Amino acid sequence: VHKAPELLKESVYGLTELHRSEIKKARVVGNPGCFAMSCTVGLAPAVKNGLVELAGIVCDCKTGVSGAGKKPAAQFHYPERYDSANAYRLTGHQHVMEIERELSALAGKDVKVTFTPQVIPMTRGILSTLYGRLAAGATQAKVLDAYRITYDKEPFIVVKSFADAVQTGDVRGSNRVILTVACDERTGTFRVVSHLDNLVKGQAGSAVQNLNVMFGLDETLGLGWPGAHP
Amino acid sequence: VHKAPELLKESVYGLTELHRSEIKKARVVGNPGCFAMSCTVGLAPAVKNGLVELAGIVCDCKTGVSGAGKKPAAQFHYPERYDSANAYRLTGHQHVMEIERELSALAGKDVKVTFTPQVIPMTRGILSTLYGRLAAGATQAKVLDAYRITYDKEPFIVVKSFADAVQTGDVRGSNRVILTVACDERTGTFRVVSHLDNLVKGQAGSAVQNLNVMFGLDETLGLGWPGAHP
Amino acid sequence: VHKAPELLKESVYGLTELHRSEIKKARVVGNPGCFAMSCTVGLAPAVKNGLVELAGIVCDCKTGVSGAGKKPAAQFHYPERYDSANAYRLTGHQHVMEIERELSALAGKDVKVTFTPQVIPMTRGILSTLYGRLAAGATQAKVLDAYRITYDKEPFIVVKSFADAVQTGDVRGSNRVILTVACDERTGTFRVVSHLDNLVKGQAGSAVQNLNVMFGLDETLGLGWPGAHP
Amino acid sequence: VHKAPELLKESVYGLTELHRSEIKKARVVGNPGCFAMSCTVGLAPAVKNGLVELAGIVCDCKTGVSGAGKKPAAQFHYPERYDSANAYRLTGHQHVMEIERELSALAGKDVKVTFTPQVIPMTRGILSTLYGRLAAGATQAKVLDAYRITYDKEPFIVVKSFADAVQTGDVRGSNRVILTVACDERTGTFRVVSHLDNLVKGQAGSAVQNLNVMFGLDETLGLGWPGAHP
C-alpha cells in the first residue's frame, strides 16, 4: 500500500534526460527502475523520430545480480548463481509499464514492448539489447544521427556506432549510459545496445542527478566517483 | 583454406535432431556451431509449422567465455572479463549462415535472421532468447504443443512452458537442450528461450551423439557423464 | 542435541585412509568434516613418521562457498561474496578437534594445531596449506618419500612434489586429494599443500567410499563421475 | 638489466609507513611489491617489539588475478581460472627478499620467512595470513596494543581485533590496509591477517602516497577515489 497517495498527483518521473524541465520544478520525483532507465533511454530517440516501427519492439535485458537487491535468496546464493544465467518473469514485470508509458508519450500513440529480464552471473551492470523493425526509409546512418543529436549535450549519455567495442565494465561505477547503435540493414532490423551500471545510473546515481536538477546545482555534482561497493 | 574440398559434397550437417537419417548413412559429418545449435533447435518447430512470421526473427545469444576457445586473449583475461558483459560481431558472424540455411530448408523459402552474439562472465553455457512475430492464429498453447510433439522422442531435447524455472546451470555438463516456450500474446510476440552447454551439446557432446548415430549405437552412449573441465 | 547418543560408542571415524579396517566392521560411521579431511590427510604421514615438530603446526585453509551449505545468508549473497575473501572463526572451529584427535592418535601424544578457515570467491574446492617446523634430520626428499610410501596404494590420494603445477580445479568433481609436498629447507619449514573438492572427498564422495568399504564393494564404485551441481 | 644502475645507491624503499622521513628527501623511490607491502606492514610491529619469534615466520598469501598483470596467459584465461585456486613459486619469489630485508632491519638481526604465494579466483585484493610463535610473554592483548600504537596516526592502516568481520572487499578500491590481530594463545601462535587492494596500496596507490610525501603534499591527496577498473 502506498504510504502517501496524495503526493502521487504531483510526482514527476525522474528520467532526467526526458523530464528535466519538470524535475526542476518538482517536489516529488519518482526514480526510474533500472531496466526501465536502460530501455527507455535506448529507445526514445528512435520512437520520437519515427525510425522504428511501433509494433514489435523487443527489450532483451541482462542484469547483474545486485539488481535483485541485498536480501539473500536461494537463487542468488553464490554457489547457485555463479556460472549460470536465466530468464525470469517473462510476463508482468513491473518495469514494462514505465517503458510503455514513456514511449507512448513520445510516439503520441500506444506502444507495447516485449520485455525479457535475465540474470547473468555478474554483480553490477545491465546490458539491454533493443530490437524493432526499421521504419520505412530508416537506416543505420539515420538512426545513429538521431541518437547523436538527441543526446549531444547530455553529460551522462554516450552514443557510439557498432564499430566500437563497449562492455558493461566500461560503465562500472559510473553514471553514464553508453548506447551502441547497431542496426542490421540486411534484415531490416533496428538494434541498439544499452549499457549502464544498475547501481548508479540505474538507481542511486540517477537519484543524485535528479537532486542536482531540483536544487539548481551542476547536474554532475557528486557523480564523479560513485561508490565502489559491492 | 579447406584441406579436403573433395569431401564437402558428401558432408552432412550434424544437427542430429534434424538430419538423423542422413547422418546414419554419412561418412563425413560437419558438427554445428554452438550458437547455431542453440538457435536452430530453438526455432525449427515454429518455422516448420508456420507458427512464426519468417521476416523479423531475432536470435539474442549469450555465451560463456569457453565458447571463445582456449587461446588466451586480452578480452578473456580474468580481470578484464569478470563482472562485465558485451555484444560483439553484430554483423557477419559465421554461425548466421548455418541458422539461415537450416531454417530456409524447413520453411521452403528464404529466411534471414538478426543475430546478436554476446559474451557474459561465466564459463559454460549458452542462453539464446529467440523472437519473432506470432503468425496469424498462433498462440502460446499451439507453439508449446508443436514443440512438445516435435521433440517428444528426442533423448536430449526437453520442452518446458514459461511457468518453469530453468537456468543454464541445469544443463551444465549435460548434452541436453532445454527449450522454454514463452510467447507474449499481449504483444503478439513469439519467444523461446534455449539453454545448452556450449562444450557438450554445443560441441563435443553433439559430435559423440553423431558418432553414435553413424555407427548404429545407442544415441546416448558415452553422454551420461560428460567431462567436468573447465 | 544428539538424536541417538547410544550409538556414539560404536561409531567409527570415517577417514577411510586412516580407519579402513575399523570401517569394514562398523555399523555406524561418522563422515569427516571437509576441512578436517583436507588437513588430516595432508599431515598424517609427517606426524606418524616424526618428520614435523608436533608444536606449532598451522593449517591455513581456503574453501569455496559451497562449504557453507545451501542456506542463503548475507555473506554468501552473490554481490557480497564475489571478488572478496575473508578469514572467519579464528578460534573454536568444530573441525579443529577432529584434526587434533587424529594427529594425537598418530603421534602417540597430544597435538594442537592452529587453524585458519578462510572463504574465497569460488564454489567448489579446498586448498589447505599446512605448515610446521621440519623435525631434526627431516628434508624435502624424506618427507616426499614418506608421503609416497604412505599413500602408494590409495586409489584417491595423489602425491606430487613442488615441481608440479596443481590447482583445486584439477580435483573438481573428483574424489581425489592431491598433496603437493613443498618443504622450504632454507627456513626449516615443513609445508604440504592439500587440494580436494569439498563436495566430493570432503563430503558425499567420502561417504560413498565408506559405504563401499562397509559393504565389501570395490572402493571406487560410483565415484568415477560424481555430480556436477553446483 | 637495470637501465640506470647509478641511481640505485640513492634509491629509497617506498614503504611509506616505515621510511617516510627518507622518502621526504628522496629523488628516487622504489615502490614495494604488492605481497611485500601486505606482509611487511602486517609483521613490522611484532618484529620491532619482539612479540614474535624471529625463526619460523610464515606468510601465507592469497592474491586476486590482477596481481599477475595485464598480459593474457593460459592460467589466467577466464575459463581456466574461475572456480580454482593454486599455490605457485613456492621458493624463490622476488618479494621474499624485500620482506626479509625490512624485517631484518627492524629486528637488528637476520630474519628469514617462509612465503607461499597463491592465486584465487578474484580480480582485486590480497589476503595474507601471517604466522609465527608468540615470543615469551607475548599475548593477543599485547600484540594488539603494539599494532594500535604503531599505526595510530597512519591514515591508511587500520588495526582490528579478531572479533571484527573483515574481508578484502572492504578495501577494494581503497589505499587502506586492514590488519586483524588474531593470535591463538591456546597454541602459542602469533597470527595477523592483512587485507589490501593489490592495485591500490599494493601498487599505484602506494606510489601516489609516496609522491605526496616527496612533494610535501597532504599524504592522502588523490587517494579518496582510486580508479575502478578492473
mmCIF file of N, CA and C in Angstrom, chain D residues 38-99:
data_model
loop_
_atom_site.group_PDB
_atom_site.id
_atom_site.type_symbol
_atom_site.label_atom_id
_atom_site.label_comp_id
_atom_site.label_asym_id
_atom_site.label_seq_id
_atom_site.Cartn_x
_atom_site.Cartn_y
_atom_site.Cartn_z
ATOM 1 N N SER D 38 51.936 -6.096 1.795
ATOM 2 C CA SER D 38 50.964 -6.780 2.637
ATOM 3 C C SER D 38 51.630 -7.439 3.848
ATOM 4 N N CYS D 39 52.744 -8.121 3.620
ATOM 5 C CA CYS D 39 53.389 -8.881 4.703
ATOM 6 C C CYS D 39 54.208 -7.977 5.628
ATOM 7 N N THR D 40 54.931 -7.038 5.057
ATOM 8 C CA THR D 40 55.821 -6.223 5.875
ATOM 9 C C THR D 40 55.022 -5.326 6.813
ATOM 10 N N VAL D 41 53.991 -4.686 6.292
ATOM 11 C CA VAL D 41 53.122 -3.875 7.153
ATOM 12 C C VAL D 41 52.483 -4.744 8.236
ATOM 13 N N GLY D 42 52.168 -5.984 7.888
ATOM 14 C CA GLY D 42 51.496 -6.871 8.840
ATOM 15 C C GLY D 42 52.411 -7.470 9.894
ATOM 16 N N LEU D 43 53.718 -7.498 9.627
ATOM 17 C CA LEU D 43 54.652 -8.115 10.575
ATOM 18 C C LEU D 43 55.499 -7.098 11.338
ATOM 19 N N ALA D 44 55.670 -5.907 10.801
ATOM 20 C CA ALA D 44 56.626 -4.952 11.364
ATOM 21 C C ALA D 44 56.457 -4.684 12.866
ATOM 22 N N PRO D 45 55.244 -4.386 13.345
ATOM 23 C CA PRO D 45 55.150 -4.051 14.782
ATOM 24 C C PRO D 45 55.531 -5.223 15.681
ATOM 25 N N ALA D 46 55.196 -6.428 15.283
ATOM 26 C CA ALA D 46 55.537 -7.591 16.114
ATOM 27 C C ALA D 46 57.040 -7.824 16.120
ATOM 28 N N VAL D 47 57.663 -7.699 14.961
ATOM 29 C CA VAL D 47 59.110 -7.927 14.870
ATOM 30 C C VAL D 47 59.869 -6.840 15.631
ATOM 31 N N LYS D 48 59.456 -5.623 15.419
ATOM 32 C CA LYS D 48 60.142 -4.492 16.058
ATOM 33 C C LYS D 48 60.041 -4.550 17.569
ATOM 34 N N ASN D 49 58.902 -5.003 18.078
ATOM 35 C CA ASN D 49 58.666 -5.030 19.516
ATOM 36 C C ASN D 49 58.956 -6.384 20.156
ATOM 37 N N GLY D 50 59.565 -7.289 19.387
ATOM 38 C CA GLY D 50 59.955 -8.567 19.966
ATOM 39 C C GLY D 50 58.789 -9.428 20.437
ATOM 40 N N LEU D 51 57.667 -9.346 19.749
ATOM 41 C CA LEU D 51 56.480 -10.095 20.179
ATOM 42 C C LEU D 51 56.344 -11.431 19.460
ATOM 43 N N VAL D 52 57.144 -11.625 18.432
ATOM 44 C CA VAL D 52 57.096 -12.882 17.685
ATOM 45 C C VAL D 52 58.515 -13.455 17.599
ATOM 46 N N GLU D 53 58.639 -14.766 17.681
ATOM 47 C CA GLU D 53 59.967 -15.372 17.494
ATOM 48 C C GLU D 53 60.421 -15.140 16.058
ATOM 49 N N LEU D 54 61.692 -14.818 15.900
ATOM 50 C CA LEU D 54 62.168 -14.490 14.548
ATOM 51 C C LEU D 54 62.282 -15.719 13.657
ATOM 52 N N ALA D 55 62.500 -16.867 14.258
ATOM 53 C CA ALA D 55 62.566 -18.086 13.443
ATOM 54 C C ALA D 55 61.163 -18.639 13.250
ATOM 55 N N GLY D 56 60.855 -19.072 12.034
ATOM 56 C CA GLY D 56 59.586 -19.764 11.793
ATOM 57 C C GLY D 56 58.435 -18.886 11.364
ATOM 58 N N ILE D 57 58.732 -17.651 10.928
ATOM 59 C CA ILE D 57 57.639 -16.797 10.438
ATOM 60 C C ILE D 57 57.163 -17.314 9.080
ATOM 61 N N VAL D 58 55.827 -17.376 8.937
ATOM 62 C CA VAL D 58 55.202 -17.867 7.707
ATOM 63 C C VAL D 58 54.278 -16.798 7.144
ATOM 64 N N CYS D 59 54.389 -16.554 5.836
ATOM 65 C CA CYS D 59 53.485 -15.633 5.136
ATOM 66 C C CYS D 59 52.657 -16.443 4.150
ATOM 67 N N ASP D 60 51.395 -16.669 4.482
ATOM 68 C CA ASP D 60 50.505 -17.397 3.580
ATOM 69 C C ASP D 60 49.654 -16.364 2.844
ATOM 70 N N CYS D 61 49.955 -16.143 1.557
ATOM 71 C CA CYS D 61 49.385 -15.013 0.815
ATOM 72 C C CYS D 61 48.475 -15.472 -0.313
ATOM 73 N N LYS D 62 47.291 -14.856 -0.386
ATOM 74 C CA LYS D 62 46.345 -15.160 -1.455
ATOM 75 C C LYS D 62 46.106 -13.876 -2.230
ATOM 76 N N THR D 63 46.279 -13.930 -3.539
ATOM 77 C CA THR D 63 46.091 -12.723 -4.335
ATOM 78 C C THR D 63 45.024 -12.918 -5.387
ATOM 79 N N GLY D 64 44.330 -11.842 -5.729
ATOM 80 C CA GLY D 64 43.476 -11.823 -6.900
ATOM 81 C C GLY D 64 44.326 -11.858 -8.159
ATOM 82 N N VAL D 65 43.680 -12.142 -9.288
ATOM 83 C CA VAL D 65 44.409 -12.390 -10.537
ATOM 84 C C VAL D 65 45.060 -11.136 -11.109
ATOM 85 N N SER D 66 44.544 -9.966 -10.783
ATOM 86 C CA SER D 66 45.140 -8.749 -11.347
ATOM 87 C C SER D 66 46.566 -8.564 -10.854
ATOM 88 N N GLY D 67 46.934 -9.255 -9.784
ATOM 89 C CA GLY D 67 48.321 -9.207 -9.319
ATOM 90 C C GLY D 67 49.311 -9.728 -10.335
ATOM 91 N N ALA D 68 48.832 -10.506 -11.293
ATOM 92 C CA ALA D 68 49.719 -11.064 -12.311
ATOM 93 C C ALA D 68 49.883 -10.143 -13.506
ATOM 94 N N GLY D 69 49.237 -8.984 -13.481
ATOM 95 C CA GLY D 69 49.382 -8.033 -14.570
ATOM 96 C C GLY D 69 48.347 -8.206 -15.655
ATOM 97 N N LYS D 70 48.535 -7.465 -16.742
ATOM 98 C CA LYS D 70 47.542 -7.413 -17.805
ATOM 99 C C LYS D 70 47.785 -8.405 -18.928
ATOM 100 N N LYS D 71 48.957 -8.998 -18.944
ATOM 101 C CA LYS D 71 49.300 -9.863 -20.080
ATOM 102 C C LYS D 71 48.514 -11.176 -20.028
ATOM 103 N N PRO D 72 47.751 -11.485 -21.055
ATOM 104 C CA PRO D 72 46.994 -12.738 -21.057
ATOM 105 C C PRO D 72 47.924 -13.942 -21.006
ATOM 106 N N ALA D 73 47.505 -14.983 -20.297
ATOM 107 C CA ALA D 73 48.270 -16.222 -20.228
ATOM 108 C C ALA D 73 47.285 -17.342 -19.958
ATOM 109 N N ALA D 74 47.687 -18.562 -20.303
ATOM 110 C CA ALA D 74 46.770 -19.699 -20.194
ATOM 111 C C ALA D 74 46.170 -19.804 -18.797
ATOM 112 N N GLN D 75 46.994 -19.652 -17.763
ATOM 113 C CA GLN D 75 46.442 -19.869 -16.416
ATOM 114 C C GLN D 75 45.555 -18.718 -15.919
ATOM 115 N N PHE D 76 45.501 -17.623 -16.663
ATOM 116 C CA PHE D 76 44.622 -16.513 -16.280
ATOM 117 C C PHE D 76 43.479 -16.339 -17.273
ATOM 118 N N HIS D 77 43.383 -17.266 -18.230
ATOM 119 C CA HIS D 77 42.266 -17.296 -19.179
ATOM 120 C C HIS D 77 41.002 -17.582 -18.360
ATOM 121 N N TYR D 78 39.958 -16.803 -18.561
ATOM 122 C CA TYR D 78 38.793 -16.890 -17.683
ATOM 123 C C TYR D 78 38.325 -18.328 -17.404
ATOM 124 N N PRO D 79 38.126 -19.150 -18.437
ATOM 125 C CA PRO D 79 37.597 -20.494 -18.136
ATOM 126 C C PRO D 79 38.561 -21.362 -17.333
ATOM 127 N N GLU D 80 39.841 -21.098 -17.409
ATOM 128 C CA GLU D 80 40.821 -21.893 -16.657
ATOM 129 C C GLU D 80 40.967 -21.384 -15.223
ATOM 130 N N ARG D 81 40.610 -20.184 -14.981
ATOM 131 C CA ARG D 81 40.909 -19.543 -13.709
ATOM 132 C C ARG D 81 39.715 -19.491 -12.756
ATOM 133 N N TYR D 82 38.501 -19.331 -13.300
ATOM 134 C CA TYR D 82 37.317 -19.259 -12.453
ATOM 135 C C TYR D 82 37.220 -20.556 -11.637
ATOM 136 N N ASP D 83 36.753 -20.437 -10.442
ATOM 137 C CA ASP D 83 36.482 -21.582 -9.569
ATOM 138 C C ASP D 83 37.682 -22.494 -9.343
ATOM 139 N N SER D 84 38.864 -21.931 -9.254
ATOM 140 C CA SER D 84 40.045 -22.743 -8.982
ATOM 141 C C SER D 84 41.105 -21.885 -8.297
ATOM 142 N N ALA D 85 41.805 -22.478 -7.339
ATOM 143 C CA ALA D 85 42.857 -21.782 -6.592
ATOM 144 C C ALA D 85 44.128 -22.612 -6.646
ATOM 145 N N ASN D 86 45.278 -21.969 -6.578
ATOM 146 C CA ASN D 86 46.536 -22.715 -6.600
ATOM 147 C C ASN D 86 47.672 -21.943 -5.941
ATOM 148 N N ALA D 87 48.615 -22.696 -5.433
ATOM 149 C CA ALA D 87 49.873 -22.128 -4.961
ATOM 150 C C ALA D 87 50.862 -22.143 -6.131
ATOM 151 N N TYR D 88 51.881 -21.282 -6.076
ATOM 152 C CA TYR D 88 52.883 -21.243 -7.148
ATOM 153 C C TYR D 88 54.195 -20.665 -6.601
ATOM 154 N N ARG D 89 55.259 -20.830 -7.339
ATOM 155 C CA ARG D 89 56.592 -20.319 -6.955
ATOM 156 C C ARG D 89 56.857 -20.484 -5.465
ATOM 157 N N LEU D 90 56.831 -21.721 -5.008
ATOM 158 C CA LEU D 90 56.910 -21.953 -3.564
ATOM 159 C C LEU D 90 58.297 -21.679 -2.994
ATOM 160 N N THR D 91 59.268 -21.519 -3.855
ATOM 161 C CA THR D 91 60.555 -20.982 -3.402
ATOM 162 C C THR D 91 61.024 -19.951 -4.411
ATOM 163 N N GLY D 92 61.741 -18.956 -3.930
ATOM 164 C CA GLY D 92 62.404 -18.017 -4.840
ATOM 165 C C GLY D 92 61.571 -16.867 -5.358
ATOM 166 N N HIS D 93 60.402 -16.589 -4.778
ATOM 167 C CA HIS D 93 59.606 -15.450 -5.245
ATOM 168 C C HIS D 93 60.373 -14.153 -4.966
ATOM 169 N N GLN D 94 60.298 -13.217 -5.897
ATOM 170 C CA GLN D 94 61.090 -11.992 -5.807
ATOM 171 C C GLN D 94 60.711 -11.089 -4.631
ATOM 172 N N HIS D 95 59.525 -11.279 -4.064
ATOM 173 C CA HIS D 95 59.132 -10.413 -2.946
ATOM 174 C C HIS D 95 59.724 -10.845 -1.606
ATOM 175 N N VAL D 96 60.224 -12.089 -1.538
ATOM 176 C CA VAL D 96 60.746 -12.592 -0.264
ATOM 177 C C VAL D 96 61.875 -11.712 0.249
ATOM 178 N N MET D 97 62.776 -11.322 -0.650
ATOM 179 C CA MET D 97 63.937 -10.570 -0.161
ATOM 180 C C MET D 97 63.547 -9.178 0.315
ATOM 181 N N GLU D 98 62.486 -8.616 -0.270
ATOM 182 C CA GLU D 98 62.001 -7.319 0.242
ATOM 183 C C GLU D 98 61.528 -7.465 1.689
ATOM 184 N N ILE D 99 60.743 -8.503 1.927
ATOM 185 C CA ILE D 99 60.198 -8.723 3.277
ATOM 186 C C ILE D 99 61.337 -8.983 4.263
#
